[in-house]
PDB file of C-alpha atoms in Angstrom:
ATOM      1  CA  UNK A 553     166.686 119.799 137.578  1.00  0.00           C
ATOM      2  CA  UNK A 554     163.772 122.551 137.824  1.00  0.00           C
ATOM      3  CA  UNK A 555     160.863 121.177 139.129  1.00  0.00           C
ATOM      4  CA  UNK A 556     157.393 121.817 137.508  1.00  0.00           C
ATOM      5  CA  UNK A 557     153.922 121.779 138.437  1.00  0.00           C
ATOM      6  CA  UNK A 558     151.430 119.796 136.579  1.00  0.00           C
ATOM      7  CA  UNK A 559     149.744 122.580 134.523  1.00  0.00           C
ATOM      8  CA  UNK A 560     153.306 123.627 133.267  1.00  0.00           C
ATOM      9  CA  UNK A 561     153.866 120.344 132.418  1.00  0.00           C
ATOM     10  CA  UNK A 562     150.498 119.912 130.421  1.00  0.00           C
ATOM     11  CA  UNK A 563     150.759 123.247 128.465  1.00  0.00           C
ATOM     12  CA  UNK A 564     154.021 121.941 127.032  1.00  0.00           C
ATOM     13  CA  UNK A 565     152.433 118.860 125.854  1.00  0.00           C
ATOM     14  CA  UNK A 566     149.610 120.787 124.764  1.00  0.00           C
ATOM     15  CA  UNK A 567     152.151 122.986 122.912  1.00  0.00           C
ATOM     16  CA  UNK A 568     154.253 120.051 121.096  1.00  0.00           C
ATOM     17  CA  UNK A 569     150.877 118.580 119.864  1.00  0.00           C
ATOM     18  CA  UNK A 570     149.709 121.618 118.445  1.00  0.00           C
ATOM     19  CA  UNK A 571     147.344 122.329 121.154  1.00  0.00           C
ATOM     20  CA  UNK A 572     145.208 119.441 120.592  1.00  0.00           C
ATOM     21  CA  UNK A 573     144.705 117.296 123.939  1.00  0.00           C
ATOM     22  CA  UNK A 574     141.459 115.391 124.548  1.00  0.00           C
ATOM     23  CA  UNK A 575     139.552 116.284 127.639  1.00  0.00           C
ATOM     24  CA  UNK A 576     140.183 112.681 129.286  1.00  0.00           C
ATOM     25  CA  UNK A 577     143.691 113.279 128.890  1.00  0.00           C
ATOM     26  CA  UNK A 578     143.845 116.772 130.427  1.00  0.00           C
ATOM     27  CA  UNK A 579     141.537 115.557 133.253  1.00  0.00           C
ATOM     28  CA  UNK A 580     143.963 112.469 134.161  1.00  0.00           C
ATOM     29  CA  UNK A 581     146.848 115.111 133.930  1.00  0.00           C
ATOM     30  CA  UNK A 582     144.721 117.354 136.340  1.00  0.00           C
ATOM     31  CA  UNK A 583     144.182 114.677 138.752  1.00  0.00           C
ATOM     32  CA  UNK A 584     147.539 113.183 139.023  1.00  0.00           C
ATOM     33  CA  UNK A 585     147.770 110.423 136.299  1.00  0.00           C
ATOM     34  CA  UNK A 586     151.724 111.160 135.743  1.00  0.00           C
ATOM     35  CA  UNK A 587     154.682 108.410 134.231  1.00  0.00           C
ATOM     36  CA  UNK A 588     156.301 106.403 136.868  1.00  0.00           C
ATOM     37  CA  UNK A 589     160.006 104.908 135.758  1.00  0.00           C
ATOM     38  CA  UNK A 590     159.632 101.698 136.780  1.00  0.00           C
ATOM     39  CA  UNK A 591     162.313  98.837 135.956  1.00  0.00           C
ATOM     40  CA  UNK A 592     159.043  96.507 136.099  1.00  0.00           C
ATOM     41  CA  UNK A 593     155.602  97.087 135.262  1.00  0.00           C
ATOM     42  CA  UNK A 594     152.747  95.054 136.197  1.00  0.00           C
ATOM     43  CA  UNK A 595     148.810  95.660 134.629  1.00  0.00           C
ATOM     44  CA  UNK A 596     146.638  95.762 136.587  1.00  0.00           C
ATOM     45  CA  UNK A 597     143.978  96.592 133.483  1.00  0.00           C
ATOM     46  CA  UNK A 598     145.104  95.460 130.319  1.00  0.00           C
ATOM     47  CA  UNK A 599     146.205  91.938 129.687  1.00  0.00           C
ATOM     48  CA  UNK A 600     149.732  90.665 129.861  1.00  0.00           C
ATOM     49  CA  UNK A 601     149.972  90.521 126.442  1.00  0.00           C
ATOM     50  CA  UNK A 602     147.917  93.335 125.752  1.00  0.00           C
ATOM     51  CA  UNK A 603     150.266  95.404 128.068  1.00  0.00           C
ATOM     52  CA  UNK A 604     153.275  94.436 126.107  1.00  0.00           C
ATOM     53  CA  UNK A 605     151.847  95.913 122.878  1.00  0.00           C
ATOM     54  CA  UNK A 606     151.368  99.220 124.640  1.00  0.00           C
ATOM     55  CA  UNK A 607     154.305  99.230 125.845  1.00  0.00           C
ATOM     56  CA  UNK A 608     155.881  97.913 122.347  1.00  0.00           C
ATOM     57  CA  UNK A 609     153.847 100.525 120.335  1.00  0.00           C
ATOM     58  CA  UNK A 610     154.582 103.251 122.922  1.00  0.00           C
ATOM     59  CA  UNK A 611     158.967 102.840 122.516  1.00  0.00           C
ATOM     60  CA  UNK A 612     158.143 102.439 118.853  1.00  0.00           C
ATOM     61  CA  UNK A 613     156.402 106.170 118.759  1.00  0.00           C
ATOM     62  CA  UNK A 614     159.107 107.481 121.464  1.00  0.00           C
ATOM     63  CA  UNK A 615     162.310 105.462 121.571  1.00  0.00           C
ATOM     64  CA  UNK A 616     165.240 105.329 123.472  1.00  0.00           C
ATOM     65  CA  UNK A 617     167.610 106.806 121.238  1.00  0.00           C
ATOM     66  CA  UNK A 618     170.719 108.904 122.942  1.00  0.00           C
ATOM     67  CA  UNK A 619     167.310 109.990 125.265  1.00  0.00           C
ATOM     68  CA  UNK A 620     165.039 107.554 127.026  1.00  0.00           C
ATOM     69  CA  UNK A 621     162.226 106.260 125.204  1.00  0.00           C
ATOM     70  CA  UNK A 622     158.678 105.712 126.233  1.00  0.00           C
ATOM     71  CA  UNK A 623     159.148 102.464 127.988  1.00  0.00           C
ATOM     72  CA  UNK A 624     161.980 103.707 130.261  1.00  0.00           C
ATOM     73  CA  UNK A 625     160.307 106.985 131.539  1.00  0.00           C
ATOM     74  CA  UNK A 626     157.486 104.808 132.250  1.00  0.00           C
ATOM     75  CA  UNK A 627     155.156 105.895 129.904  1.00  0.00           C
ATOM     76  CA  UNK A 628     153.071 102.479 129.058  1.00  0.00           C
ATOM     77  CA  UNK A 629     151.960 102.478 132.824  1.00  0.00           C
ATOM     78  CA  UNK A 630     150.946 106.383 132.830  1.00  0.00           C
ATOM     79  CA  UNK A 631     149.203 104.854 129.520  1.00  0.00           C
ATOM     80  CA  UNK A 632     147.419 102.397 131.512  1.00  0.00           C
ATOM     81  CA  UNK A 633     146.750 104.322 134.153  1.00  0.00           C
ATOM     82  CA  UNK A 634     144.585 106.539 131.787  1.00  0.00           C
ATOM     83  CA  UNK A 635     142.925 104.326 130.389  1.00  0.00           C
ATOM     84  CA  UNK A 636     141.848 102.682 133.314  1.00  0.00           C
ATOM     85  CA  UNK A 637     140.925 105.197 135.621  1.00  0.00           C
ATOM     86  CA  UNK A 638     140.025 108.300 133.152  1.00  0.00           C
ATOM     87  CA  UNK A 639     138.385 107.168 130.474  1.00  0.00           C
ATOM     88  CA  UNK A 640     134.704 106.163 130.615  1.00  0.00           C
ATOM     89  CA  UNK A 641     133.571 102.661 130.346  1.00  0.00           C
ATOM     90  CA  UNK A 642     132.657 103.012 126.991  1.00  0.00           C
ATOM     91  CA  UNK A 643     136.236 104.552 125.828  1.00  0.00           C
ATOM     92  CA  UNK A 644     137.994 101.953 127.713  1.00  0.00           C
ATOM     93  CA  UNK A 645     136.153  99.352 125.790  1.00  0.00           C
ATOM     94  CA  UNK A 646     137.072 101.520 122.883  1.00  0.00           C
ATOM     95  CA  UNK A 647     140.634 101.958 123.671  1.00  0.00           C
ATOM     96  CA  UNK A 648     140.463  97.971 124.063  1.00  0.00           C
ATOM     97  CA  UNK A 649     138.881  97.205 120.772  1.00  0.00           C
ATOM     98  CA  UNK A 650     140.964  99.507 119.190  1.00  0.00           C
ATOM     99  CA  UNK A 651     144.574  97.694 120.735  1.00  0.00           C
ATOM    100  CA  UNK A 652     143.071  94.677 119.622  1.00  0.00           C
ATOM    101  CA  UNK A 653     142.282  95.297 115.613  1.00  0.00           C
ATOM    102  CA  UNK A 654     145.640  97.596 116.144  1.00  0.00           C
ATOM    103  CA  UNK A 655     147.232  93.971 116.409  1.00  0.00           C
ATOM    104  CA  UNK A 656     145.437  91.869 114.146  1.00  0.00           C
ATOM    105  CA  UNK A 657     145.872  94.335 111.181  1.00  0.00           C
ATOM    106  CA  UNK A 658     149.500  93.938 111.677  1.00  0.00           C
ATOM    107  CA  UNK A 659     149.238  90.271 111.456  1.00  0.00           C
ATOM    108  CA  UNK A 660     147.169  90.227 108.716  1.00  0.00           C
ATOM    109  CA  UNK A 661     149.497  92.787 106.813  1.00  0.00           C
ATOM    110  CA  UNK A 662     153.223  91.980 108.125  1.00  0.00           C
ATOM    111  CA  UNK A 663     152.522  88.076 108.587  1.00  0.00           C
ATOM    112  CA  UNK A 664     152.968  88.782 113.203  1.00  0.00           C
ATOM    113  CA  UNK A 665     152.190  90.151 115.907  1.00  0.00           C
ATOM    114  CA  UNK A 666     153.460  93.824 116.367  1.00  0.00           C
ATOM    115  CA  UNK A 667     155.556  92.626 119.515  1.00  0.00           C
ATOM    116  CA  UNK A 668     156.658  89.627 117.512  1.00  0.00           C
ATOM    117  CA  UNK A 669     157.922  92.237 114.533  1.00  0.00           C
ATOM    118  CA  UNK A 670     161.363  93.652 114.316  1.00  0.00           C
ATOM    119  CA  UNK A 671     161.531  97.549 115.040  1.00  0.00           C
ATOM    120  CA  UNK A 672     162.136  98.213 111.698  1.00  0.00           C
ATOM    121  CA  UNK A 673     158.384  96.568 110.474  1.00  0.00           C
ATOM    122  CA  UNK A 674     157.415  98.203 114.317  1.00  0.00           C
ATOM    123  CA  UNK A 675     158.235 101.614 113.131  1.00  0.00           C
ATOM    124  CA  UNK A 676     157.111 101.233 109.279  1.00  0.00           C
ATOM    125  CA  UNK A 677     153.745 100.130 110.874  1.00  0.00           C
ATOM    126  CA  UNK A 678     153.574 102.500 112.537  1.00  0.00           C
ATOM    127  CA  UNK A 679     154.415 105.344 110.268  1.00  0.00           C
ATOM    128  CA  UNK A 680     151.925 103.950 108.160  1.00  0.00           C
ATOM    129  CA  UNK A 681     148.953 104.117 110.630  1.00  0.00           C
ATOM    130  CA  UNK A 682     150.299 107.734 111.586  1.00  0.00           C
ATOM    131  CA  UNK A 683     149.822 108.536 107.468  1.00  0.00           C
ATOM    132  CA  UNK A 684     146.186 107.211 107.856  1.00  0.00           C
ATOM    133  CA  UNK A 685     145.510 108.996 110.817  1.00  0.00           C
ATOM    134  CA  UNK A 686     146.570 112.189 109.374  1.00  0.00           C
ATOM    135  CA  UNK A 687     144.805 111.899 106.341  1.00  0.00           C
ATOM    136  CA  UNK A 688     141.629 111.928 107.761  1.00  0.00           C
ATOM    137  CA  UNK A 689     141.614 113.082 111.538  1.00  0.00           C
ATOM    138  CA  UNK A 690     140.026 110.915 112.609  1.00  0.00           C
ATOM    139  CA  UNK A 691     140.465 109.926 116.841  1.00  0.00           C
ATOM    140  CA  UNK A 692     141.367 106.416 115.847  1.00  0.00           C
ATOM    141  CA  UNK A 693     143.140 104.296 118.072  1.00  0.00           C
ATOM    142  CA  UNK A 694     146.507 104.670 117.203  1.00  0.00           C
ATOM    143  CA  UNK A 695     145.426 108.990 117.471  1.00  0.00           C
ATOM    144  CA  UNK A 696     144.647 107.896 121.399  1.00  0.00           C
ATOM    145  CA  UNK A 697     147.639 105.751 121.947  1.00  0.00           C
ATOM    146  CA  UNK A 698     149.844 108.993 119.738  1.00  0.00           C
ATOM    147  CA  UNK A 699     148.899 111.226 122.244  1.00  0.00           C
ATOM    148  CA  UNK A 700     149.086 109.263 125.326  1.00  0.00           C
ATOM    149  CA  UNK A 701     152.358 108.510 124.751  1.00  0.00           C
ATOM    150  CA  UNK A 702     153.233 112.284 124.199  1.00  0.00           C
ATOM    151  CA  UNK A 703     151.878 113.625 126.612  1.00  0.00           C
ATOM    152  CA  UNK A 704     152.760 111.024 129.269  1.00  0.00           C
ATOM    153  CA  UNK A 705     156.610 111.504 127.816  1.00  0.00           C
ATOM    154  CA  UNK A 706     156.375 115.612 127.821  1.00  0.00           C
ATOM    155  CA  UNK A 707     154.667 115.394 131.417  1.00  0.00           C
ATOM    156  CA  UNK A 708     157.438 113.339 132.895  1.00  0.00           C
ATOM    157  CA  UNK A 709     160.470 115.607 134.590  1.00  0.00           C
ATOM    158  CA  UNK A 710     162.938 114.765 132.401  1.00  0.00           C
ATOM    159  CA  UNK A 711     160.082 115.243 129.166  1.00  0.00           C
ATOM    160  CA  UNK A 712     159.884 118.512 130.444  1.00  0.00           C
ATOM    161  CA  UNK A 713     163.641 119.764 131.779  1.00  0.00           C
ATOM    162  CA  UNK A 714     165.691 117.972 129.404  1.00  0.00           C
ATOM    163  CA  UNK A 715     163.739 116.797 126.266  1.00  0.00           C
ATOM    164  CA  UNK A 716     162.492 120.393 125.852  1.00  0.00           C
ATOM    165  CA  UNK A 717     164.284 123.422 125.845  1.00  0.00           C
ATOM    166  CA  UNK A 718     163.218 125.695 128.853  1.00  0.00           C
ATOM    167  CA  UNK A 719     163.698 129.478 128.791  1.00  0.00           C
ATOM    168  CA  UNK A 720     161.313 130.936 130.957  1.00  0.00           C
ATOM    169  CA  UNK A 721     160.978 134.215 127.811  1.00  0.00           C
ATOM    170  CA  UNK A 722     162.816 133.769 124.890  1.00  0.00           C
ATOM    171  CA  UNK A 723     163.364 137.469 124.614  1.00  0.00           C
ATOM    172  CA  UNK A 724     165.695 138.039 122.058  1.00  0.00           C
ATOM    173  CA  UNK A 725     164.571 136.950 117.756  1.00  0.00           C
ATOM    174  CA  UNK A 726     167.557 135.968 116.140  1.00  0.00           C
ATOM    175  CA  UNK A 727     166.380 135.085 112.509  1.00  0.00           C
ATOM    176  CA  UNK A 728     169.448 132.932 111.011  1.00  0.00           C
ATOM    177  CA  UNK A 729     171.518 131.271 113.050  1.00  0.00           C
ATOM    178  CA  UNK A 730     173.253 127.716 112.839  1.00  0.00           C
ATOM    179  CA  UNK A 731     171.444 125.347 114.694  1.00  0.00           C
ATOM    180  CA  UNK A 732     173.921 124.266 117.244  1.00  0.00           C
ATOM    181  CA  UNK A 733     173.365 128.149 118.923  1.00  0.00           C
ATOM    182  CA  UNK A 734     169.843 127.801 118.700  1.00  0.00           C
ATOM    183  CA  UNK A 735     168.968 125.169 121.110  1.00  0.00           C
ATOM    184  CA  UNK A 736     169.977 122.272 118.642  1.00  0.00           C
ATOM    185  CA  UNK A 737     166.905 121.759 117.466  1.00  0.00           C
ATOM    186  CA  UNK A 738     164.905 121.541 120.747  1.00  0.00           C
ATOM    187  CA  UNK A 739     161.577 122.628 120.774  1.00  0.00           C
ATOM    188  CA  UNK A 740     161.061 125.657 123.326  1.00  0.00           C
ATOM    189  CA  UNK A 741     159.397 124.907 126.445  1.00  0.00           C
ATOM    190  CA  UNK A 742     157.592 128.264 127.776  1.00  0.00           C
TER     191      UNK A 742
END
C-alpha cells in the first residue's frame, strides 16, 4: 500500500465532504488524532455505554459491508480521541449533550435504545436525522458525529489507498464509459 502523509489524507476527506471540515477536526488531524484498528477499545472519556453508541452510530453511518466499517478501522476511538482532546470544554459538553438526547429521541420514537435497535431501525434512524440535518444545516450533533466518522474513516490507510481511488492526475476525460472501466464507482482520490 502507498503510504500518505496526514495533509494528503485530510484533503481527501475534505474532498468527499464537499470541502466542509470544522476547524477542531482539521486541528486534531494536524496534530495526530488518526484511527487506530483495535480488536478492543477501551474509553477513557465517554462512558461505557456512551462509548458503545458511538461506536454503534459510527458502523451504522460506515459499515462493514464487502469493506470494513467504522468500528473495524477503529474509527469510534479516533472519535473519542477528538472529542476528548480537541474540542474545547464547552464542545465536549456539547458533543456529550448532544450523544445523550441523540439516544433518548430514539427511545422515545423507536420504543429503545439505539444500541438496543436492530440495524435496520439503526440505519432508518439514522437516515432520518441525516434528512433533518440537511434540511437545515445546522452543526447538530449527529452533523459532528457525520463528519467524525468520515473523516476518521477517509484518514485511515486503507480509507485512503483502498476505499478511494488514487491516481496521482487523472489526465485523460473520457465522457461515457461503463462504470466497471471507470474506477467502479470510486470516488477519485487526488
Amino acid at each position: 500500500m502507498k503510504n500518505i502523509k496526514r495533509r494528503e489524507a485530510l484533503k481527501r476527506a475534505a474532498w468527499i465532504m464537499g470541502g466542509v471540515i470544522s476547524a477542531p477536526t482539521i486541528a486534531g488531524i494536524m496534530n495526530g488524532c488518526t484511527p487506530k484498528p483495535e480488536l478492543t477499545w477501551e474509553p477513557k472519556f465517554f462512558t461505557e455505554d456512551q462509548a458503545r453508541l458511538v461506536m454503534q452510530v459510527a458502523e451504522t453511518i460506515i459499515p462493514e459491508t464487502g469493506t470494513p466499517g467504522a468500528k473495524s478501522l477503529g474509527v469510534p476511538g479516533f472519535i473519542e480521541e477528538m472529542v476528548s482532546t480537541v474540542y474545547s470544554p464547552e464542545d465536549r459538553d456539547e458533543f456529550v449533550k448532544g450523544l445523550v438526547a441523540f439516544d433518548k429521541e430514539c427511545q422515545e420514537k423507536l420504543g429503545d435504545d439505539f444500541v438496543g435497535l436492530d440495524t435496520s431501525k439503526q440505519k432508518e434512524f439514522c437516515t432520518q436525522k441525516d434528512t433533518e440535518m440537511k434540511k437545515t444545516w445546522d452543526r447538530s450533533f449527529f452533523w459532528k458525529m457525520k463528519e467524525l466518522t468520515i473523516v476518521g474513516y477517509y484518514t485511515t490507510e486503507y480509507g485512503t489507498t483502498e476505499a478511494l481511488q488514487y491516481t496521482a492526475i487523472p489526465v485523460e476525460q473520457h465522457g461515457c464509459v461503463p462504470i466497471d472501466e471507470a474506477g467502479n464507482g470510486k470516488v477519485w482520490a487526488t
